[in-house]
Amino acid sequence: MTALLKFLLITILVMWLIRMIAKILLPFLFKKMVKKAQDNFNSATGQQPFGQQQTRPPHTNGKISIDFIPPKDKEARAADKAGDFIDFEELK
């Protein structure tokens, strides 16, 4: 009978210790995981972390600034060389 009581006491004590350690360590681990996920997202999208702005030259009124021009794909280049098109109406 004492062996069963000793086993139950040790089991309860171990579970209580695991619970206390988890309360201390899990918030720290979750914060670390969230920060790592944010860093991965920011590096994949090319964005700066929150609170840090990219420096750009100031814009003046009446001026247009183009930061990026996407390359044309093959279909768009073929359509440019295809020639003139005439609009028509369908008669019934």
mmCIF file of N, CA, C and O in Angstrom:
data_model
loop_
_atom_site.group_PDB
_atom_site.id
_atom_site.type_symbol
_atom_site.label_atom_id
_atom_site.label_comp_id
_atom_site.label_asym_id
_atom_site.label_seq_id
_atom_site.Cartn_x
_atom_site.Cartn_y
_atom_site.Cartn_z
ATOM 1 N N MET A 1 0.817 -1.185 0.000
ATOM 2 C CA MET A 1 0.000 0.000 0.000
ATOM 3 C C MET A 1 0.864 1.254 0.000
ATOM 4 O O MET A 1 0.520 2.221 -0.648
ATOM 5 N N THR A 2 1.988 1.209 0.695
ATOM 6 C CA THR A 2 2.849 2.380 0.742
ATOM 7 C C THR A 2 3.542 2.626 -0.598
ATOM 8 O O THR A 2 3.832 3.777 -0.928
ATOM 9 N N ALA A 3 3.768 1.577 -1.353
ATOM 10 C CA ALA A 3 4.391 1.741 -2.664
ATOM 11 C C ALA A 3 3.452 2.493 -3.601
ATOM 12 O O ALA A 3 3.879 3.371 -4.372
ATOM 13 N N LEU A 4 2.157 2.171 -3.551
ATOM 14 C CA LEU A 4 1.162 2.864 -4.376
ATOM 15 C C LEU A 4 1.059 4.329 -3.973
ATOM 16 O O LEU A 4 1.018 5.220 -4.820
ATOM 17 N N LEU A 5 1.045 4.591 -2.697
ATOM 18 C CA LEU A 5 0.977 5.964 -2.213
ATOM 19 C C LEU A 5 2.227 6.760 -2.587
ATOM 20 O O LEU A 5 2.133 7.920 -3.009
ATOM 21 N N LYS A 6 3.379 6.123 -2.489
ATOM 22 C CA LYS A 6 4.641 6.759 -2.868
ATOM 23 C C LYS A 6 4.659 7.064 -4.376
ATOM 24 O O LYS A 6 5.047 8.155 -4.794
ATOM 25 N N PHE A 7 4.165 6.110 -5.192
ATOM 26 C CA PHE A 7 4.099 6.307 -6.645
ATOM 27 C C PHE A 7 3.185 7.476 -6.990
ATOM 28 O O PHE A 7 3.524 8.337 -7.817
ATOM 29 N N LEU A 8 2.003 7.535 -6.376
ATOM 30 C CA LEU A 8 1.069 8.630 -6.641
ATOM 31 C C LEU A 8 1.648 9.979 -6.223
ATOM 32 O O LEU A 8 1.500 10.975 -6.931
ATOM 33 N N LEU A 9 2.288 10.036 -5.091
ATOM 34 C CA LEU A 9 2.888 11.281 -4.619
ATOM 35 C C LEU A 9 3.983 11.766 -5.560
ATOM 36 O O LEU A 9 4.027 12.956 -5.914
ATOM 37 N N ILE A 10 4.855 10.867 -5.986
ATOM 38 C CA ILE A 10 5.932 11.236 -6.916
ATOM 39 C C ILE A 10 5.353 11.674 -8.260
ATOM 40 O O ILE A 10 5.786 12.669 -8.857
ATOM 41 N N THR A 11 4.339 10.975 -8.753
ATOM 42 C CA THR A 11 3.704 11.334 -10.029
ATOM 43 C C THR A 11 3.079 12.718 -9.962
ATOM 44 O O THR A 11 3.249 13.543 -10.864
ATOM 45 N N ILE A 12 2.355 12.983 -8.883
ATOM 46 C CA ILE A 12 1.733 14.305 -8.726
ATOM 47 C C ILE A 12 2.797 15.386 -8.626
ATOM 48 O O ILE A 12 2.666 16.458 -9.230
ATOM 49 N N LEU A 13 3.875 15.131 -7.900
ATOM 50 C CA LEU A 13 4.954 16.103 -7.760
ATOM 51 C C LEU A 13 5.633 16.387 -9.105
ATOM 52 O O LEU A 13 5.882 17.548 -9.449
ATOM 53 N N VAL A 14 5.892 15.351 -9.871
ATOM 54 C CA VAL A 14 6.524 15.523 -11.186
ATOM 55 C C VAL A 14 5.611 16.306 -12.121
ATOM 56 O O VAL A 14 6.052 17.226 -12.835
ATOM 57 N N MET A 15 4.328 15.975 -12.133
ATOM 58 C CA MET A 15 3.385 16.706 -12.998
ATOM 59 C C MET A 15 3.286 18.174 -12.578
ATOM 60 O O MET A 15 3.206 19.060 -13.431
ATOM 61 N N TRP A 16 3.304 18.445 -11.287
ATOM 62 C CA TRP A 16 3.256 19.819 -10.803
ATOM 63 C C TRP A 16 4.506 20.589 -11.230
ATOM 64 O O TRP A 16 4.422 21.750 -11.644
ATOM 65 N N LEU A 17 5.691 19.948 -11.145
ATOM 66 C CA LEU A 17 6.932 20.598 -11.574
ATOM 67 C C LEU A 17 6.930 20.877 -13.073
ATOM 68 O O LEU A 17 7.350 21.953 -13.513
ATOM 69 N N ILE A 18 6.453 19.927 -13.848
ATOM 70 C CA ILE A 18 6.375 20.136 -15.302
ATOM 71 C C ILE A 18 5.458 21.308 -15.618
ATOM 72 O O ILE A 18 5.757 22.143 -16.481
ATOM 73 N N ARG A 19 4.350 21.405 -14.900
ATOM 74 C CA ARG A 19 3.409 22.510 -15.120
ATOM 75 C C ARG A 19 4.050 23.857 -14.782
ATOM 76 O O ARG A 19 3.894 24.833 -15.518
ATOM 77 N N MET A 20 4.795 23.921 -13.690
ATOM 78 C CA MET A 20 5.451 25.169 -13.298
ATOM 79 C C MET A 20 6.539 25.567 -14.304
ATOM 80 O O MET A 20 6.666 26.739 -14.666
ATOM 81 N N ILE A 21 7.298 24.602 -14.745
ATOM 82 C CA ILE A 21 8.354 24.886 -15.731
ATOM 83 C C ILE A 21 7.731 25.344 -17.049
ATOM 84 O O ILE A 21 8.222 26.282 -17.688
ATOM 85 N N ALA A 22 6.623 24.720 -17.442
ATOM 86 C CA ALA A 22 5.947 25.099 -18.685
ATOM 87 C C ALA A 22 5.413 26.529 -18.604
ATOM 88 O O ALA A 22 5.474 27.276 -19.584
ATOM 89 N N LYS A 23 4.899 26.939 -17.448
ATOM 90 C CA LYS A 23 4.396 28.308 -17.284
ATOM 91 C C LYS A 23 5.510 29.334 -17.463
ATOM 92 O O LYS A 23 5.277 30.457 -17.896
ATOM 93 N N ILE A 24 6.716 28.949 -17.108
ATOM 94 C CA ILE A 24 7.843 29.875 -17.213
ATOM 95 C C ILE A 24 8.435 29.863 -18.618
ATOM 96 O O ILE A 24 8.705 30.912 -19.202
ATOM 97 N N LEU A 25 8.617 28.683 -19.194
ATOM 98 C CA LEU A 25 9.329 28.572 -20.461
ATOM 99 C C LEU A 25 8.461 28.783 -21.704
ATOM 100 O O LEU A 25 8.958 29.315 -22.703
ATOM 101 N N LEU A 26 7.203 28.374 -21.697
ATOM 102 C CA LEU A 26 6.383 28.466 -22.905
ATOM 103 C C LEU A 26 6.199 29.897 -23.423
ATOM 104 O O LEU A 26 6.305 30.115 -24.632
ATOM 105 N N PRO A 27 5.906 30.887 -22.581
ATOM 106 C CA PRO A 27 5.796 32.247 -23.130
ATOM 107 C C PRO A 27 7.087 32.707 -23.821
ATOM 108 O O PRO A 27 7.043 33.346 -24.866
ATOM 109 N N PHE A 28 8.225 32.386 -23.240
ATOM 110 C CA PHE A 28 9.502 32.743 -23.844
ATOM 111 C C PHE A 28 9.669 32.056 -25.203
ATOM 112 O O PHE A 28 10.081 32.684 -26.183
ATOM 113 N N LEU A 29 9.350 30.771 -25.268
ATOM 114 C CA LEU A 29 9.484 30.030 -26.532
ATOM 115 C C LEU A 29 8.517 30.542 -27.593
ATOM 116 O O LEU A 29 8.876 30.652 -28.767
ATOM 117 N N PHE A 30 7.283 30.883 -27.205
ATOM 118 C CA PHE A 30 6.321 31.408 -28.166
ATOM 119 C C PHE A 30 6.762 32.762 -28.712
ATOM 120 O O PHE A 30 6.624 33.036 -29.903
ATOM 121 N N LYS A 31 7.291 33.620 -27.848
ATOM 122 C CA LYS A 31 7.784 34.915 -28.321
ATOM 123 C C LYS A 31 8.917 34.732 -29.313
ATOM 124 O O LYS A 31 8.995 35.427 -30.330
ATOM 125 N N LYS A 32 9.789 33.785 -29.023
ATOM 126 C CA LYS A 32 10.903 33.509 -29.918
ATOM 127 C C LYS A 32 10.407 32.978 -31.267
ATOM 128 O O LYS A 32 10.892 33.388 -32.322
ATOM 129 N N MET A 33 9.410 32.090 -31.247
ATOM 130 C CA MET A 33 8.857 31.544 -32.487
ATOM 131 C C MET A 33 8.160 32.625 -33.308
ATOM 132 O O MET A 33 8.296 32.678 -34.531
ATOM 133 N N VAL A 34 7.415 33.510 -32.654
ATOM 134 C CA VAL A 34 6.717 34.588 -33.359
ATOM 135 C C VAL A 34 7.720 35.538 -33.990
ATOM 136 O O VAL A 34 7.567 35.958 -35.145
ATOM 137 N N LYS A 35 8.779 35.880 -33.268
ATOM 138 C CA LYS A 35 9.806 36.775 -33.818
ATOM 139 C C LYS A 35 10.473 36.140 -35.026
ATOM 140 O O LYS A 35 10.705 36.812 -36.036
ATOM 141 N N LYS A 36 10.759 34.847 -34.962
ATOM 142 C CA LYS A 36 11.387 34.159 -36.084
ATOM 143 C C LYS A 36 10.453 34.135 -37.291
ATOM 144 O O LYS A 36 10.889 34.361 -38.422
ATOM 145 N N ALA A 37 9.150 33.896 -37.066
ATOM 146 C CA ALA A 37 8.184 33.893 -38.161
ATOM 147 C C ALA A 37 8.072 35.284 -38.783
ATOM 148 O O ALA A 37 7.978 35.421 -40.003
ATOM 149 N N GLN A 38 8.085 36.328 -37.962
ATOM 150 C CA GLN A 38 8.024 37.694 -38.483
ATOM 151 C C GLN A 38 9.269 38.009 -39.314
ATOM 152 O O GLN A 38 9.175 38.631 -40.375
ATOM 153 N N ASP A 39 10.426 37.601 -38.835
ATOM 154 C CA ASP A 39 11.662 37.841 -39.583
ATOM 155 C C ASP A 39 11.638 37.109 -40.926
ATOM 156 O O ASP A 39 12.046 37.664 -41.952
ATOM 157 N N ASN A 40 11.156 35.865 -40.927
ATOM 158 C CA ASN A 40 11.048 35.112 -42.178
ATOM 159 C C ASN A 40 10.086 35.787 -43.137
ATOM 160 O O ASN A 40 10.351 35.892 -44.332
ATOM 161 N N PHE A 41 8.948 36.263 -42.630
ATOM 162 C CA PHE A 41 7.971 36.942 -43.478
ATOM 163 C C PHE A 41 8.538 38.230 -44.046
ATOM 164 O O PHE A 41 8.403 38.511 -45.231
ATOM 165 N N ASN A 42 9.202 39.014 -43.189
ATOM 166 C CA ASN A 42 9.769 40.286 -43.641
ATOM 167 C C ASN A 42 10.872 40.072 -44.671
ATOM 168 O O ASN A 42 10.975 40.826 -45.643
ATOM 169 N N SER A 43 11.691 39.050 -44.495
ATOM 170 C CA SER A 43 12.751 38.807 -45.468
ATOM 171 C C SER A 43 12.180 38.263 -46.775
ATOM 172 O O SER A 43 12.694 38.556 -47.851
ATOM 173 N N ALA A 44 11.092 37.497 -46.712
ATOM 174 C CA ALA A 44 10.488 36.948 -47.931
ATOM 175 C C ALA A 44 9.769 38.027 -48.734
ATOM 176 O O ALA A 44 9.769 38.002 -49.962
ATOM 177 N N THR A 45 9.158 38.991 -48.056
ATOM 178 C CA THR A 45 8.419 40.035 -48.757
ATOM 179 C C THR A 45 9.259 41.279 -48.998
ATOM 180 O O THR A 45 8.825 42.183 -49.688
ATOM 181 N N GLY A 46 10.429 41.351 -48.410
ATOM 182 C CA GLY A 46 11.291 42.511 -48.606
ATOM 183 C C GLY A 46 10.869 43.704 -47.779
ATOM 184 O O GLY A 46 11.284 44.826 -48.047
ATOM 185 N N GLN A 47 10.037 43.507 -46.796
ATOM 186 C CA GLN A 47 9.576 44.609 -45.959
ATOM 187 C C GLN A 47 10.526 44.815 -44.795
ATOM 188 O O GLN A 47 11.211 43.905 -44.366
ATOM 189 N N GLN A 48 10.520 46.034 -44.297
ATOM 190 C CA GLN A 48 11.300 46.362 -43.110
ATOM 191 C C GLN A 48 10.484 45.989 -41.882
ATOM 192 O O GLN A 48 9.262 45.974 -41.921
ATOM 193 N N PRO A 49 11.119 45.690 -40.765
ATOM 194 C CA PRO A 49 10.377 45.441 -39.532
ATOM 195 C C PRO A 49 9.548 46.649 -39.144
ATOM 196 O O PRO A 49 9.837 47.775 -39.533
ATOM 197 N N PHE A 50 8.506 46.415 -38.365
ATOM 198 C CA PHE A 50 7.588 47.476 -37.961
ATOM 199 C C PHE A 50 8.345 48.590 -37.248
ATOM 200 O O PHE A 50 9.155 48.338 -36.381
ATOM 201 N N GLY A 51 8.064 49.818 -37.646
ATOM 202 C CA GLY A 51 8.703 50.954 -37.007
ATOM 203 C C GLY A 51 9.921 51.462 -37.761
ATOM 204 O O GLY A 51 10.426 52.524 -37.483
ATOM 205 N N GLN A 52 10.413 50.695 -38.721
ATOM 206 C CA GLN A 52 11.561 51.130 -39.518
ATOM 207 C C GLN A 52 11.085 51.389 -40.942
ATOM 208 O O GLN A 52 10.583 50.500 -41.600
ATOM 209 N N GLN A 53 11.240 52.615 -41.383
ATOM 210 C CA GLN A 53 10.806 52.999 -42.722
ATOM 211 C C GLN A 53 11.995 53.022 -43.671
ATOM 212 O O GLN A 53 13.113 53.338 -43.271
ATOM 213 N N GLN A 54 11.729 52.678 -44.926
ATOM 214 C CA GLN A 54 12.776 52.811 -45.922
ATOM 215 C C GLN A 54 12.930 54.289 -46.255
ATOM 216 O O GLN A 54 11.960 55.038 -46.329
ATOM 217 N N THR A 55 14.164 54.710 -46.472
ATOM 218 C CA THR A 55 14.383 56.106 -46.804
ATOM 219 C C THR A 55 14.247 56.276 -48.307
ATOM 220 O O THR A 55 14.861 55.559 -49.088
ATOM 221 N N ARG A 56 13.422 57.209 -48.704
ATOM 222 C CA ARG A 56 13.216 57.536 -50.116
ATOM 223 C C ARG A 56 13.460 59.026 -50.282
ATOM 224 O O ARG A 56 13.213 59.810 -49.371
ATOM 225 N N PRO A 57 13.899 59.401 -51.452
ATOM 226 C CA PRO A 57 14.073 60.834 -51.672
ATOM 227 C C PRO A 57 12.712 61.533 -51.644
ATOM 228 O O PRO A 57 11.708 60.950 -52.034
ATOM 229 N N PRO A 58 12.674 62.775 -51.164
ATOM 230 C CA PRO A 58 11.390 63.474 -51.089
ATOM 231 C C PRO A 58 10.823 63.731 -52.481
ATOM 232 O O PRO A 58 11.561 64.004 -53.435
ATOM 233 N N HIS A 59 9.516 63.599 -52.608
ATOM 234 C CA HIS A 59 8.843 63.843 -53.878
ATOM 235 C C HIS A 59 8.503 65.326 -53.994
ATOM 236 O O HIS A 59 8.087 65.959 -53.034
ATOM 237 N N THR A 60 8.663 65.849 -55.184
ATOM 238 C CA THR A 60 8.261 67.230 -55.424
ATOM 239 C C THR A 60 6.968 67.218 -56.209
ATOM 240 O O THR A 60 6.690 66.289 -56.961
ATOM 241 N N ASN A 61 6.172 68.255 -56.033
ATOM 242 C CA ASN A 61 4.890 68.329 -56.723
ATOM 243 C C ASN A 61 5.111 68.431 -58.227
ATOM 244 O O ASN A 61 5.972 69.167 -58.709
ATOM 245 N N GLY A 62 4.316 67.678 -58.974
ATOM 246 C CA GLY A 62 4.397 67.719 -60.424
ATOM 247 C C GLY A 62 5.408 66.755 -61.014
ATOM 248 O O GLY A 62 5.525 66.635 -62.226
ATOM 249 N N LYS A 63 6.152 66.062 -60.213
ATOM 250 C CA LYS A 63 7.145 65.106 -60.694
ATOM 251 C C LYS A 63 6.619 63.690 -60.489
ATOM 252 O O LYS A 63 5.958 63.400 -59.509
ATOM 253 N N ILE A 64 6.950 62.810 -61.427
ATOM 254 C CA ILE A 64 6.563 61.407 -61.322
ATOM 255 C C ILE A 64 7.821 60.591 -61.102
ATOM 256 O O ILE A 64 8.805 60.744 -61.814
ATOM 257 N N SER A 65 7.757 59.725 -60.112
ATOM 258 C CA SER A 65 8.884 58.870 -59.796
ATOM 259 C C SER A 65 8.459 57.414 -59.963
ATOM 260 O O SER A 65 7.479 56.977 -59.365
ATOM 261 N N ILE A 66 9.188 56.649 -60.785
ATOM 262 C CA ILE A 66 8.894 55.240 -60.999
ATOM 263 C C ILE A 66 10.005 54.438 -60.347
ATOM 264 O O ILE A 66 11.167 54.540 -60.724
ATOM 265 N N ASP A 67 9.627 53.632 -59.346
ATOM 266 C CA ASP A 67 10.607 52.837 -58.622
ATOM 267 C C ASP A 67 10.906 51.507 -59.301
ATOM 268 O O ASP A 67 12.004 50.999 -59.214
ATOM 269 N N PHE A 68 9.904 50.927 -59.978
ATOM 270 C CA PHE A 68 10.084 49.592 -60.543
ATOM 271 C C PHE A 68 9.257 49.477 -61.808
ATOM 272 O O PHE A 68 8.087 49.839 -61.835
ATOM 273 N N ILE A 69 9.853 48.981 -62.868
ATOM 274 C CA ILE A 69 9.146 48.701 -64.107
ATOM 275 C C ILE A 69 9.212 47.196 -64.330
ATOM 276 O O ILE A 69 10.294 46.646 -64.519
ATOM 277 N N PRO A 70 8.062 46.503 -64.285
ATOM 278 C CA PRO A 70 8.097 45.055 -64.455
ATOM 279 C C PRO A 70 8.472 44.682 -65.890
ATOM 280 O O PRO A 70 8.119 45.390 -66.836
ATOM 281 N N PRO A 71 9.225 43.607 -66.074
ATOM 282 C CA PRO A 71 9.583 43.187 -67.425
ATOM 283 C C PRO A 71 8.358 42.656 -68.156
ATOM 284 O O PRO A 71 7.468 42.056 -67.558
ATOM 285 N N LYS A 72 8.296 42.900 -69.464
ATOM 286 C CA LYS A 72 7.183 42.409 -70.268
ATOM 287 C C LYS A 72 7.376 40.926 -70.539
ATOM 288 O O LYS A 72 8.478 40.462 -70.788
ATOM 289 N N ASP A 73 6.283 40.195 -70.488
ATOM 290 C CA ASP A 73 6.383 38.781 -70.814
ATOM 291 C C ASP A 73 6.319 38.586 -72.326
ATOM 292 O O ASP A 73 6.095 39.523 -73.087
ATOM 293 N N LYS A 74 6.520 37.392 -72.798
ATOM 294 C CA LYS A 74 6.603 37.107 -74.230
ATOM 295 C C LYS A 74 5.297 37.414 -74.954
ATOM 296 O O LYS A 74 5.309 37.915 -76.072
ATOM 297 N N GLU A 75 4.161 37.125 -74.333
ATOM 298 C CA GLU A 75 2.877 37.383 -74.973
ATOM 299 C C GLU A 75 2.654 38.877 -75.170
ATOM 300 O O GLU A 75 2.126 39.294 -76.207
ATOM 301 N N ALA A 76 3.040 39.683 -74.219
ATOM 302 C CA ALA A 76 2.851 41.119 -74.341
ATOM 303 C C ALA A 76 3.738 41.680 -75.461
ATOM 304 O O ALA A 76 3.323 42.548 -76.226
ATOM 305 N N ARG A 77 4.969 41.167 -75.584
ATOM 306 C CA ARG A 77 5.845 41.628 -76.661
ATOM 307 C C ARG A 77 5.314 41.190 -78.010
ATOM 308 O O ARG A 77 5.402 41.925 -78.985
ATOM 309 N N ALA A 78 4.739 39.989 -78.091
ATOM 310 C CA ALA A 78 4.184 39.509 -79.353
ATOM 311 C C ALA A 78 2.973 40.345 -79.750
ATOM 312 O O ALA A 78 2.775 40.633 -80.927
ATOM 313 N N ALA A 79 2.164 40.753 -78.804
ATOM 314 C CA ALA A 79 0.995 41.575 -79.090
ATOM 315 C C ALA A 79 1.421 42.959 -79.575
ATOM 316 O O ALA A 79 0.739 43.565 -80.408
ATOM 317 N N ASP A 80 2.542 43.473 -79.062
ATOM 318 C CA ASP A 80 3.023 44.775 -79.516
ATOM 319 C C ASP A 80 3.442 44.727 -80.986
ATOM 320 O O ASP A 80 3.306 45.707 -81.711
ATOM 321 N N LYS A 81 3.959 43.610 -81.448
ATOM 322 C CA LYS A 81 4.442 43.478 -82.823
ATOM 323 C C LYS A 81 3.378 42.952 -83.783
ATOM 324 O O LYS A 81 3.626 42.848 -84.977
ATOM 325 N N ALA A 82 2.191 42.626 -83.304
ATOM 326 C CA ALA A 82 1.175 41.972 -84.125
ATOM 327 C C ALA A 82 0.583 42.908 -85.174
ATOM 328 O O ALA A 82 0.108 42.449 -86.203
ATOM 329 N N GLY A 83 0.549 44.190 -84.957
ATOM 330 C CA GLY A 83 0.023 45.113 -85.946
ATOM 331 C C GLY A 83 -1.223 45.819 -85.461
ATOM 332 O O GLY A 83 -1.564 45.791 -84.291
ATOM 333 N N ASP A 84 -1.921 46.455 -86.425
ATOM 334 C CA ASP A 84 -3.116 47.218 -86.089
ATOM 335 C C ASP A 84 -4.337 46.308 -86.041
ATOM 336 O O ASP A 84 -4.463 45.365 -86.818
ATOM 337 N N PHE A 85 -5.251 46.636 -85.148
ATOM 338 C CA PHE A 85 -6.492 45.895 -85.031
ATOM 339 C C PHE A 85 -7.640 46.851 -85.303
ATOM 340 O O PHE A 85 -7.597 48.023 -84.943
ATOM 341 N N ILE A 86 -8.691 46.332 -85.940
ATOM 342 C CA ILE A 86 -9.854 47.142 -86.282
ATOM 343 C C ILE A 86 -11.034 46.656 -85.450
ATOM 344 O O ILE A 86 -11.327 45.469 -85.421
ATOM 345 N N ASP A 87 -11.699 47.596 -84.783
ATOM 346 C CA ASP A 87 -12.892 47.249 -84.036
ATOM 347 C C ASP A 87 -14.034 47.005 -85.011
ATOM 348 O O ASP A 87 -14.136 47.638 -86.074
ATOM 349 N N PHE A 88 -14.917 46.085 -84.698
ATOM 350 C CA PHE A 88 -16.056 45.808 -85.572
ATOM 351 C C PHE A 88 -17.292 45.558 -84.736
ATOM 352 O O PHE A 88 -17.188 45.241 -83.558
ATOM 353 N N GLU A 89 -18.431 45.700 -85.346
ATOM 354 C CA GLU A 89 -19.701 45.381 -84.717
ATOM 355 C C GLU A 89 -20.286 44.178 -85.414
ATOM 356 O O GLU A 89 -20.229 44.061 -86.634
ATOM 357 N N GLU A 90 -20.865 43.298 -84.645
ATOM 358 C CA GLU A 90 -21.465 42.108 -85.220
ATOM 359 C C GLU A 90 -22.887 42.448 -85.650
ATOM 360 O O GLU A 90 -23.670 42.990 -84.892
ATOM 361 N N LEU A 91 -23.194 42.151 -86.913
ATOM 362 C CA LEU A 91 -24.556 42.425 -87.452
ATOM 363 C C LEU A 91 -25.345 41.149 -87.460
ATOM 364 O O LEU A 91 -24.818 40.088 -87.796
ATOM 365 N N LYS A 92 -26.634 41.255 -87.128
ATOM 366 C CA LYS A 92 -27.481 40.055 -87.132
ATOM 367 C C LYS A 92 -28.478 40.119 -88.240
ATOM 368 O O LYS A 92 -28.939 41.067 -88.708
#
